PDB file of C-alpha atoms in Angstrom:
ATOM      1  CA  GLU R   1      16.002   5.364  -5.116  1.00  0.00           C
ATOM      2  CA  GLU R   2      16.123   7.158  -8.437  1.00  0.00           C
ATOM      3  CA  VAL R   3      14.616   5.335 -11.381  1.00  0.00           C
ATOM      4  CA  THR R   4      15.975   6.524 -14.698  1.00  0.00           C
ATOM      5  CA  THR R   5      13.742   4.946 -17.328  1.00  0.00           C
ATOM      6  CA  LEU R   6      10.082   5.385 -18.093  1.00  0.00           C
ATOM      7  CA  ALA R   7       9.762   1.633 -18.619  1.00  0.00           C
ATOM      8  CA  GLN R   8      11.064   0.933 -15.093  1.00  0.00           C
ATOM      9  CA  MET R   9       8.759   3.585 -13.602  1.00  0.00           C
ATOM     10  CA  GLN R  10       5.796   1.974 -15.334  1.00  0.00           C
ATOM     11  CA  THR R  11       6.855  -1.486 -14.139  1.00  0.00           C
ATOM     12  CA  ASP R  12       7.167  -0.199 -10.565  1.00  0.00           C
ATOM     13  CA  ALA R  13       3.786   1.560 -10.757  1.00  0.00           C
ATOM     14  CA  ALA R  14       2.138  -1.595 -12.128  1.00  0.00           C
ATOM     15  CA  GLU R  15       3.598  -3.605  -9.226  1.00  0.00           C
ATOM     16  CA  LEU R  16       2.217  -1.084  -6.723  1.00  0.00           C
ATOM     17  CA  LEU R  17      -1.221  -1.048  -8.383  1.00  0.00           C
ATOM     18  CA  ALA R  18      -1.393  -4.847  -8.499  1.00  0.00           C
ATOM     19  CA  ALA R  19      -0.531  -5.051  -4.795  1.00  0.00           C
ATOM     20  CA  LEU R  20      -3.092  -2.328  -3.987  1.00  0.00           C
ATOM     21  CA  ALA R  21      -5.778  -4.104  -6.044  1.00  0.00           C
ATOM     22  CA  ALA R  22      -5.115  -7.299  -4.101  1.00  0.00           C
ATOM     23  CA  VAL R  23      -5.541  -5.606  -0.722  1.00  0.00           C
ATOM     24  CA  SER R  24      -8.200  -2.920  -1.423  1.00  0.00           C
ATOM     25  CA  ASP R  25     -11.788  -2.884  -2.690  1.00  0.00           C
ATOM     26  CA  LEU R  26     -11.361   0.619  -4.137  1.00  0.00           C
ATOM     27  CA  GLY R  27     -10.713   1.159  -7.826  1.00  0.00           C
ATOM     28  CA  CYS R  28      -7.906   2.843  -9.721  1.00  0.00           C
ATOM     29  CA  VAL R  29      -8.578   5.306 -12.511  1.00  0.00           C
ATOM     30  CA  LYS R  30      -5.085   6.693 -13.104  1.00  0.00           C
ATOM     31  CA  ALA R  31      -1.638   6.580 -11.515  1.00  0.00           C
ATOM     32  CA  ARG R  32       0.768   9.519 -11.433  1.00  0.00           C
ATOM     33  CA  ILE R  33       4.490   9.641 -10.869  1.00  0.00           C
ATOM     34  CA  SER R  34       5.527  13.037 -12.148  1.00  0.00           C
ATOM     35  CA  PHE R  35       3.660  12.548 -15.390  1.00  0.00           C
ATOM     36  CA  ASP R  36       0.786  10.344 -16.571  1.00  0.00           C
ATOM     37  CA  VAL R  37       1.538   6.636 -16.488  1.00  0.00           C
ATOM     38  CA  THR R  38      -0.285   4.058 -18.579  1.00  0.00           C
ATOM     39  CA  SER R  39      -1.836   1.708 -16.052  1.00  0.00           C
ATOM     40  CA  PRO R  40      -4.594  -0.855 -16.120  1.00  0.00           C
ATOM     41  CA  GLU R  41      -7.864   0.246 -14.584  1.00  0.00           C
ATOM     42  CA  TYR R  42      -9.708  -1.996 -12.186  1.00  0.00           C
ATOM     43  CA  ALA R  43     -13.220  -1.491 -10.904  1.00  0.00           C
ATOM     44  CA  GLU R  44     -14.214  -1.183  -7.268  1.00  0.00           C
ATOM     45  CA  THR R  45     -16.060  -4.077  -5.670  1.00  0.00           C
ATOM     46  CA  ALA R  46     -19.836  -3.559  -5.720  1.00  0.00           C
ATOM     47  CA  GLY R  47     -21.036  -2.256  -2.364  1.00  0.00           C
ATOM     48  CA  ALA R  48     -17.549  -1.289  -1.213  1.00  0.00           C
ATOM     49  CA  ASN R  49     -17.553   1.311   1.537  1.00  0.00           C
ATOM     50  CA  VAL R  50     -15.042   3.890   0.354  1.00  0.00           C
ATOM     51  CA  ASP R  51     -14.679   5.195   3.928  1.00  0.00           C
ATOM     52  CA  THR R  52     -13.286   1.923   5.266  1.00  0.00           C
ATOM     53  CA  GLY R  53      -9.553   1.651   5.398  1.00  0.00           C
ATOM     54  CA  ALA R  54      -6.771   0.366   7.580  1.00  0.00           C
ATOM     55  CA  THR R  55      -3.585   1.782   8.999  1.00  0.00           C
ATOM     56  CA  ALA R  56      -0.337  -0.135   9.329  1.00  0.00           C
ATOM     57  CA  SER R  57       2.455   1.149  11.543  1.00  0.00           C
ATOM     58  CA  GLY R  58       6.097   0.238  11.655  1.00  0.00           C
ATOM     59  CA  TRP R  59       9.570   1.241  12.732  1.00  0.00           C
ATOM     60  CA  VAL R  60      11.496   3.530  10.416  1.00  0.00           C
ATOM     61  CA  VAL R  61      14.857   3.621  12.200  1.00  0.00           C
ATOM     62  CA  ASP R  62      15.779   0.631  14.385  1.00  0.00           C
ATOM     63  CA  GLY R  63      12.892   1.074  16.812  1.00  0.00           C
ATOM     64  CA  GLN R  64      13.563   4.789  17.267  1.00  0.00           C
ATOM     65  CA  LYS R  65      10.852   6.307  15.076  1.00  0.00           C
ATOM     66  CA  LYS R  66       7.433   5.075  13.974  1.00  0.00           C
ATOM     67  CA  ALA R  67       5.592   5.802  10.766  1.00  0.00           C
ATOM     68  CA  SER R  68       2.251   4.710   9.365  1.00  0.00           C
ATOM     69  CA  MET R  69       0.802   3.734   6.017  1.00  0.00           C
ATOM     70  CA  LYS R  70      -2.884   3.896   5.083  1.00  0.00           C
ATOM     71  CA  ILE R  71      -4.486   1.052   3.139  1.00  0.00           C
ATOM     72  CA  PRO R  72      -7.608   2.544   1.519  1.00  0.00           C
ATOM     73  CA  GLY R  73     -10.741   0.416   1.155  1.00  0.00           C
ATOM     74  CA  ILE R  74      -9.114  -2.708   2.572  1.00  0.00           C
ATOM     75  CA  LYS R  75     -10.851  -5.930   1.564  1.00  0.00           C
ATOM     76  CA  PRO R  76     -12.977  -7.517   4.312  1.00  0.00           C
ATOM     77  CA  ALA R  77     -11.096 -10.813   3.901  1.00  0.00           C
ATOM     78  CA  SER R  78      -8.010  -9.121   5.383  1.00  0.00           C
ATOM     79  CA  ILE R  79      -9.815  -7.913   8.522  1.00  0.00           C
ATOM     80  CA  GLU R  80      -9.991 -10.056  11.658  1.00  0.00           C
ATOM     81  CA  THR R  81     -13.148 -10.065  13.825  1.00  0.00           C
ATOM     82  CA  ASP R  82     -11.446  -7.805  16.400  1.00  0.00           C
ATOM     83  CA  GLY R  83     -10.607  -5.195  13.727  1.00  0.00           C
ATOM     84  CA  SER R  84      -6.959  -6.129  13.484  1.00  0.00           C
ATOM     85  CA  VAL R  85      -5.317  -6.786  10.141  1.00  0.00           C
ATOM     86  CA  LEU R  86      -2.754  -9.559   9.863  1.00  0.00           C
ATOM     87  CA  ILE R  87       0.419  -8.513   8.090  1.00  0.00           C
ATOM     88  CA  ALA R  88       0.355 -11.575   5.859  1.00  0.00           C
ATOM     89  CA  GLY R  89      -0.694 -12.505   2.338  1.00  0.00           C
ATOM     90  CA  VAL R  90      -1.808  -9.601   0.146  1.00  0.00           C
ATOM     91  CA  VAL R  91      -1.405  -7.112   3.012  1.00  0.00           C
ATOM     92  CA  ALA R  92       2.239  -8.125   3.499  1.00  0.00           C
ATOM     93  CA  THR R  93       2.840  -8.000  -0.258  1.00  0.00           C
ATOM     94  CA  PHE R  94       1.486  -4.434  -0.447  1.00  0.00           C
ATOM     95  CA  LEU R  95       3.358  -3.199   2.642  1.00  0.00           C
ATOM     96  CA  ALA R  96       6.620  -4.820   1.510  1.00  0.00           C
ATOM     97  CA  LEU R  97       6.751  -2.311  -1.344  1.00  0.00           C
ATOM     98  CA  PHE R  98       7.477   0.382   1.286  1.00  0.00           C
ATOM     99  CA  GLU R  99      10.218  -1.483   3.157  1.00  0.00           C
ATOM    100  CA  ASP R 100      13.950  -0.745   3.055  1.00  0.00           C
ATOM    101  CA  ALA R 101      15.615  -1.426  -0.277  1.00  0.00           C
ATOM    102  CA  ASP R 102      12.360  -1.481  -2.237  1.00  0.00           C
ATOM    103  CA  VAL R 103      11.042   1.020  -4.768  1.00  0.00           C
ATOM    104  CA  PHE R 104       8.458   3.123  -2.915  1.00  0.00           C
ATOM    105  CA  ASN R 105       8.791   5.574  -0.015  1.00  0.00           C
ATOM    106  CA  LEU R 106       6.335   6.864   2.563  1.00  0.00           C
ATOM    107  CA  SER R 107       5.147  10.452   2.100  1.00  0.00           C
ATOM    108  CA  ASP R 108       8.228  11.956   3.767  1.00  0.00           C
ATOM    109  CA  GLY R 109      10.662   9.842   1.753  1.00  0.00           C
ATOM    110  CA  GLU R 110      11.341   7.207   4.395  1.00  0.00           C
ATOM    111  CA  GLN R 111      11.015   3.440   4.216  1.00  0.00           C
ATOM    112  CA  ILE R 112       9.943   0.989   6.909  1.00  0.00           C
ATOM    113  CA  ASP R 113      12.466  -1.293   8.640  1.00  0.00           C
ATOM    114  CA  THR R 114       9.836  -3.487  10.328  1.00  0.00           C
ATOM    115  CA  TRP R 115       6.032  -3.446  10.283  1.00  0.00           C
ATOM    116  CA  ILE R 116       4.562  -3.672  13.816  1.00  0.00           C
ATOM    117  CA  ARG R 117       0.794  -3.950  13.407  1.00  0.00           C
ATOM    118  CA  ALA R 118      -2.188  -3.001  11.275  1.00  0.00           C
ATOM    119  CA  SER R 119      -5.819  -2.363  12.154  1.00  0.00           C
ATOM    120  CA  LEU R 120      -9.099  -1.220  10.689  1.00  0.00           C
ATOM    121  CA  ASP R 121      -9.716   2.534  10.868  1.00  0.00           C
ATOM    122  CA  ARG R 122     -12.804   3.187  12.946  1.00  0.00           C
TER     123      ARG R 122
END
């Protein structure tokens, strides 16, 4: 989707950063679209392990192609004891930004039809 105004780009970036802040312990220093965007900074959680992340996978085209999305520094509250990550709450809110008919695309320009599962990267 093409966004034509700077104000809308900033609104979309703020939505993405808020969803990322809710699901990740890592901090944000600056966001980039194709130029610098004014965005609120948020600090990382003390003691956060910057190597810990999660990967969510889903169907891109009606069960014919899979794609994945990394969630950097996922918050421990979102991780189950078996290392799985429930696609609910803040995780679902973040991932929904990359679903069909929303603003953001995966790295190759695609969007997810349905999320299948998510788990802690080991």
